[in-house]
Short mmCIF file of C-alpha atoms and ligand atoms in Angstrom, two decimals:
data_model
loop_
_atom_site.label_atom_id
_atom_site.label_comp_id
_atom_site.label_asym_id
_atom_site.label_seq_id
_atom_site.Cartn_x
_atom_site.Cartn_y
_atom_site.Cartn_z
CA MET A 1 0.00 0.00 0.00
CA LEU A 2 1.53 3.30 -1.14
CA ILE A 3 -0.04 6.36 0.44
CA CYS A 4 0.78 9.95 -0.46
CA VAL A 5 0.33 12.61 2.18
CA ALA A 6 0.22 16.07 0.62
CA ASP A 7 1.41 19.29 2.24
CA VAL A 8 3.16 17.80 5.25
CA LEU A 9 5.33 20.92 5.07
CA SER A 10 4.29 24.25 3.59
CA LYS A 11 6.33 25.76 0.75
CA SER A 12 7.75 28.34 3.16
CA ASP A 13 8.78 25.57 5.58
CA VAL A 14 10.46 23.73 2.69
CA ALA A 15 12.34 26.92 1.71
CA ASP A 16 13.45 27.35 5.33
CA PHE A 17 14.61 23.70 5.51
CA ARG A 18 16.56 24.07 2.27
CA ARG A 19 18.22 27.30 3.42
CA ILE A 20 19.33 25.68 6.68
CA MET A 21 20.48 22.48 4.95
CA ASP A 22 22.46 24.39 2.31
CA GLY A 23 24.68 25.74 5.09
CA CYS A 24 25.53 22.27 6.45
CA VAL A 25 28.42 19.90 5.94
CA TRP A 26 27.15 16.68 4.32
CA GLU A 27 28.63 13.20 4.68
CA ASP A 28 28.69 9.96 2.69
CA GLY A 29 25.22 8.39 2.82
CA ARG A 30 26.61 4.93 3.45
CA SER A 31 27.05 5.76 7.15
CA THR A 32 23.49 4.54 7.86
CA ALA A 33 23.31 1.74 5.28
CA GLY A 34 23.20 -1.98 5.94
CA ALA A 35 25.78 -4.34 4.40
CA GLN A 36 23.83 -5.00 1.19
CA SER A 37 22.44 -1.52 0.67
CA ALA A 38 25.88 0.05 1.20
CA LEU A 39 26.98 -1.68 -1.99
CA VAL A 40 24.38 0.15 -4.09
CA LYS A 41 24.02 3.45 -2.20
CA SER A 42 25.54 6.62 -3.59
CA ASN A 43 24.33 9.87 -2.06
CA GLU A 44 25.04 12.33 0.73
CA GLN A 45 23.33 12.74 4.10
CA LEU A 46 23.28 15.22 6.93
CA PRO A 47 25.01 13.69 9.97
CA PRO A 48 22.15 11.72 11.60
CA ASP A 49 23.06 12.71 15.15
CA GLY A 50 23.74 16.35 14.28
CA GLU A 51 21.78 19.25 15.73
CA VAL A 52 20.34 20.29 12.37
CA SER A 53 18.98 16.82 11.62
CA ARG A 54 17.37 16.64 15.05
CA GLN A 55 15.82 20.12 14.90
CA LEU A 56 14.46 19.74 11.38
CA GLY A 57 13.39 16.18 12.15
CA ASN A 58 11.42 17.35 15.18
CA ARG A 59 9.63 19.90 12.98
CA ILE A 60 8.61 17.08 10.63
CA ILE A 61 7.39 14.90 13.51
CA SER A 62 5.37 17.84 14.91
CA ALA A 63 3.76 18.42 11.51
CA LEU A 64 2.94 14.72 11.15
CA SER A 65 1.45 14.52 14.64
CA ALA A 66 -1.18 17.05 13.50
CA ASN A 67 -1.84 15.41 10.12
CA PRO A 68 -5.04 13.27 10.17
CA ARG A 69 -4.26 11.46 6.89
CA PHE A 70 -0.84 10.41 8.17
CA ILE A 71 -2.23 9.22 11.51
CA SER A 72 -4.99 7.31 9.72
CA ALA A 73 -2.64 5.64 7.25
CA ALA A 74 0.23 4.82 9.58
CA VAL A 75 -1.36 4.40 13.04
CA PRO A 76 2.11 5.30 14.32
CA LEU A 77 3.59 3.95 17.53
CA HIS A 78 7.18 5.21 17.17
CA ILE A 79 8.69 7.48 14.52
CA PHE A 80 12.43 7.19 13.96
CA PRO A 81 14.23 10.56 13.98
CA PRO A 82 14.06 11.75 10.34
CA LEU A 83 17.23 11.72 8.24
CA PHE A 84 18.06 13.95 5.28
CA ASN A 85 19.71 13.08 1.99
CA ARG A 86 20.58 14.59 -1.36
CA TYR A 87 21.39 13.16 -4.76
CA ALA A 88 23.46 15.31 -7.13
CA ALA A 89 23.57 14.73 -10.88
CA ALA A 90 27.15 16.02 -10.90
CA ASP A 91 28.20 13.09 -8.70
CA GLY A 92 26.03 10.47 -10.43
CA HIS A 93 24.15 9.78 -7.21
CA ARG A 94 21.63 6.94 -7.06
CA PHE A 95 20.46 4.21 -4.68
CA GLY A 96 20.14 0.78 -6.26
CA ILE A 97 17.56 -1.84 -5.39
CA HIS A 98 17.52 -2.79 -1.71
CA VAL A 99 15.31 -3.47 1.27
CA ASP A 100 15.51 -1.39 4.45
CA ASN A 101 16.83 -2.89 7.68
CA ALA A 102 14.08 -4.53 9.74
CA VAL A 103 15.10 -2.92 13.02
CA ARG A 104 16.58 0.53 13.58
CA GLY A 105 18.21 1.81 16.75
CA ASP A 106 18.82 5.47 17.50
CA ARG A 107 22.13 6.12 19.21
CA LEU A 108 21.04 9.34 20.92
CA THR A 109 17.66 8.38 22.36
CA GLY A 110 18.07 4.60 22.63
CA LEU A 111 14.81 4.23 20.67
CA ARG A 112 14.64 0.92 18.83
CA ILE A 113 11.86 0.26 16.35
CA ARG A 114 10.65 -2.37 13.94
CA THR A 115 10.47 -0.64 10.57
CA ASP A 116 6.92 -1.32 9.37
CA LEU A 117 6.73 1.70 7.08
CA SER A 118 9.27 3.78 5.19
CA ALA A 119 8.63 7.43 4.43
CA THR A 120 10.13 9.83 1.92
CA LEU A 121 9.31 13.52 2.28
CA PHE A 122 10.31 15.41 -0.86
CA LEU A 123 12.16 18.70 -0.33
CA SER A 124 12.88 19.48 -4.01
CA GLU A 125 10.30 20.36 -6.62
CA PRO A 126 10.09 17.85 -9.50
CA GLU A 127 11.24 20.60 -11.91
CA GLU A 128 14.54 20.94 -10.05
CA TYR A 129 15.91 17.60 -11.20
CA ASP A 130 15.64 14.78 -13.73
CA GLY A 131 15.69 11.15 -12.65
CA GLY A 132 15.65 10.53 -8.92
CA GLU A 133 12.35 8.66 -8.98
CA LEU A 134 11.62 6.53 -5.94
CA VAL A 135 10.70 3.13 -7.38
CA VAL A 136 8.84 0.79 -5.04
CA GLU A 137 8.01 -2.80 -5.90
CA ASP A 138 4.98 -4.44 -4.40
CA PHE A 139 2.50 -7.20 -5.11
CA TYR A 140 1.01 -5.21 -7.99
CA GLY A 141 4.24 -4.28 -9.75
CA SER A 142 6.67 -1.41 -9.80
CA HIS A 143 5.64 2.16 -8.91
CA GLU A 144 7.56 5.38 -9.71
CA ILE A 145 7.07 8.21 -7.28
CA LYS A 146 8.17 11.83 -7.58
CA LEU A 147 6.15 14.32 -5.53
CA SER A 148 6.05 18.07 -5.01
CA ALA A 149 8.21 19.61 -2.31
CA GLY A 150 6.46 19.23 1.06
CA ASP A 151 4.60 16.05 0.05
CA MET A 152 5.39 12.62 1.48
CA VAL A 153 4.92 8.99 0.47
CA LEU A 154 4.50 6.09 2.89
CA TYR A 155 5.31 2.57 1.69
CA PRO A 156 5.88 -0.80 3.34
CA ALA A 157 9.49 -1.06 4.52
CA SER A 158 9.42 -4.73 3.56
CA GLY A 159 9.35 -3.91 -0.16
CA LEU A 160 12.31 -3.69 -2.52
CA HIS A 161 12.89 -0.11 -3.65
CA MET A 162 15.44 2.16 -5.28
CA VAL A 163 16.15 5.75 -6.27
CA THR A 164 16.99 6.07 -9.97
CA PRO A 165 20.11 8.05 -10.95
CA VAL A 166 19.71 11.82 -10.84
CA THR A 167 20.77 13.10 -14.27
CA ARG A 168 20.15 16.84 -13.79
CA GLY A 169 20.05 19.06 -10.75
CA MET A 170 19.68 17.97 -7.14
CA ARG A 171 17.12 15.85 -5.32
CA VAL A 172 16.79 16.67 -1.62
CA ALA A 173 14.56 14.68 0.72
CA SER A 174 13.94 13.55 4.24
CA PHE A 175 13.49 9.85 4.88
CA PHE A 176 12.64 7.83 7.95
CA TRP A 177 10.85 4.80 9.27
CA LEU A 178 8.12 4.14 11.71
CA GLN A 179 6.66 1.34 13.76
CA SER A 180 2.91 1.10 13.50
CA MET A 181 0.58 -0.01 16.28
CA VAL A 182 -0.86 -2.27 13.58
CA ARG A 183 1.88 -4.56 12.37
CA ASP A 184 -0.09 -6.37 9.67
CA VAL A 185 -0.14 -4.42 6.40
CA HIS A 186 -3.55 -5.81 5.37
CA ALA A 187 -5.16 -4.94 8.70
CA ARG A 188 -3.64 -1.46 8.48
CA SER A 189 -5.04 -1.07 4.98
CA LEU A 190 -8.54 -2.08 6.16
CA ILE A 191 -8.36 0.38 9.04
CA PHE A 192 -7.30 3.17 6.67
CA ASP A 193 -10.10 2.38 4.19
CA LEU A 194 -12.67 2.27 6.99
CA ASP A 195 -11.51 5.56 8.45
CA THR A 196 -11.52 7.22 5.02
CA ALA A 197 -15.10 6.03 4.44
CA ILE A 198 -16.21 7.23 7.89
CA GLN A 199 -14.72 10.69 7.29
CA ALA A 200 -16.62 10.91 3.99
CA LEU A 201 -19.84 9.87 5.77
CA VAL A 202 -19.24 12.45 8.48
CA GLU A 203 -19.07 15.11 5.76
CA ARG A 204 -22.37 13.92 4.23
CA ILE A 205 -24.54 12.96 7.18
CA GLY A 206 -22.73 14.30 10.23
CA ARG A 207 -20.80 12.85 13.12
CA ASP A 208 -23.91 12.33 15.24
CA ASP A 209 -25.81 10.14 12.80
CA PRO A 210 -26.47 6.77 14.56
CA GLN A 211 -24.84 4.79 11.72
CA THR A 212 -21.76 7.03 11.75
CA VAL A 213 -21.52 6.53 15.50
CA LYS A 214 -21.78 2.77 15.04
CA LEU A 215 -19.09 2.69 12.33
CA THR A 216 -16.86 4.90 14.45
CA GLY A 217 -17.23 2.28 17.18
CA VAL A 218 -16.26 -0.45 14.71
CA TYR A 219 -13.18 1.57 13.77
CA HIS A 220 -12.03 1.93 17.36
CA ASN A 221 -12.78 -1.69 18.17
CA LEU A 222 -10.79 -2.81 15.13
CA ILE A 223 -7.84 -0.76 16.39
CA ARG A 224 -8.40 -2.24 19.87
CA TYR A 225 -8.33 -5.71 18.34
CA CYS A 226 -5.17 -5.17 16.28
CA ALA A 227 -3.08 -2.64 18.17
CA GLU A 228 0.20 -3.43 19.91
CA VAL A 229 1.17 -0.54 22.16
NI1 LIG B 301 15.63 2.32 1.43
#
């Protein structure tokens, strides 16, 4: 299940992020890669434990905490501190096909999570670069994703994925993982579909309609049935 969440950051927030990031020293992206992915990874990252990564990452987590579509899609338990990367055409940056590590530990906070979902938050506009598509493989085939700056995609961390070579300009993004309260991807998908339908019903017939109330109860009981907290 691929889910796009639009406008996680405003355009002015994105501009502020980019201005701050432009003034930073970047390092080889392989510092956070696993053994297999290090072989195919070619990009740069902000130091994961650095002050800038933490401050900007906290701004992303704050924005997500107030985003109903994100909460509905991810049912998040823990969000890993966001990381930041860039792919430059001049350096032939790319990230070949790989799968993300199943468990991630954060050195600073001691947080350790199971990576149920991967997230990419785009910080460059599509016009700024060629190539650099995020390609995610799932049961239904291969999907190419390139979103506007400030928009984010969520996809199962269990899937093979890659970033195609950037052939012009620079692709800047934030990426991170999260552990969901609902481990099973199919159950999570059902919960998201149900919530989306309830929100549409609320718009049409109101939150107080007896059937809306009943379905809202089903939603919460489904979470109660599936959630690990
Ligand atoms: Ni990855």
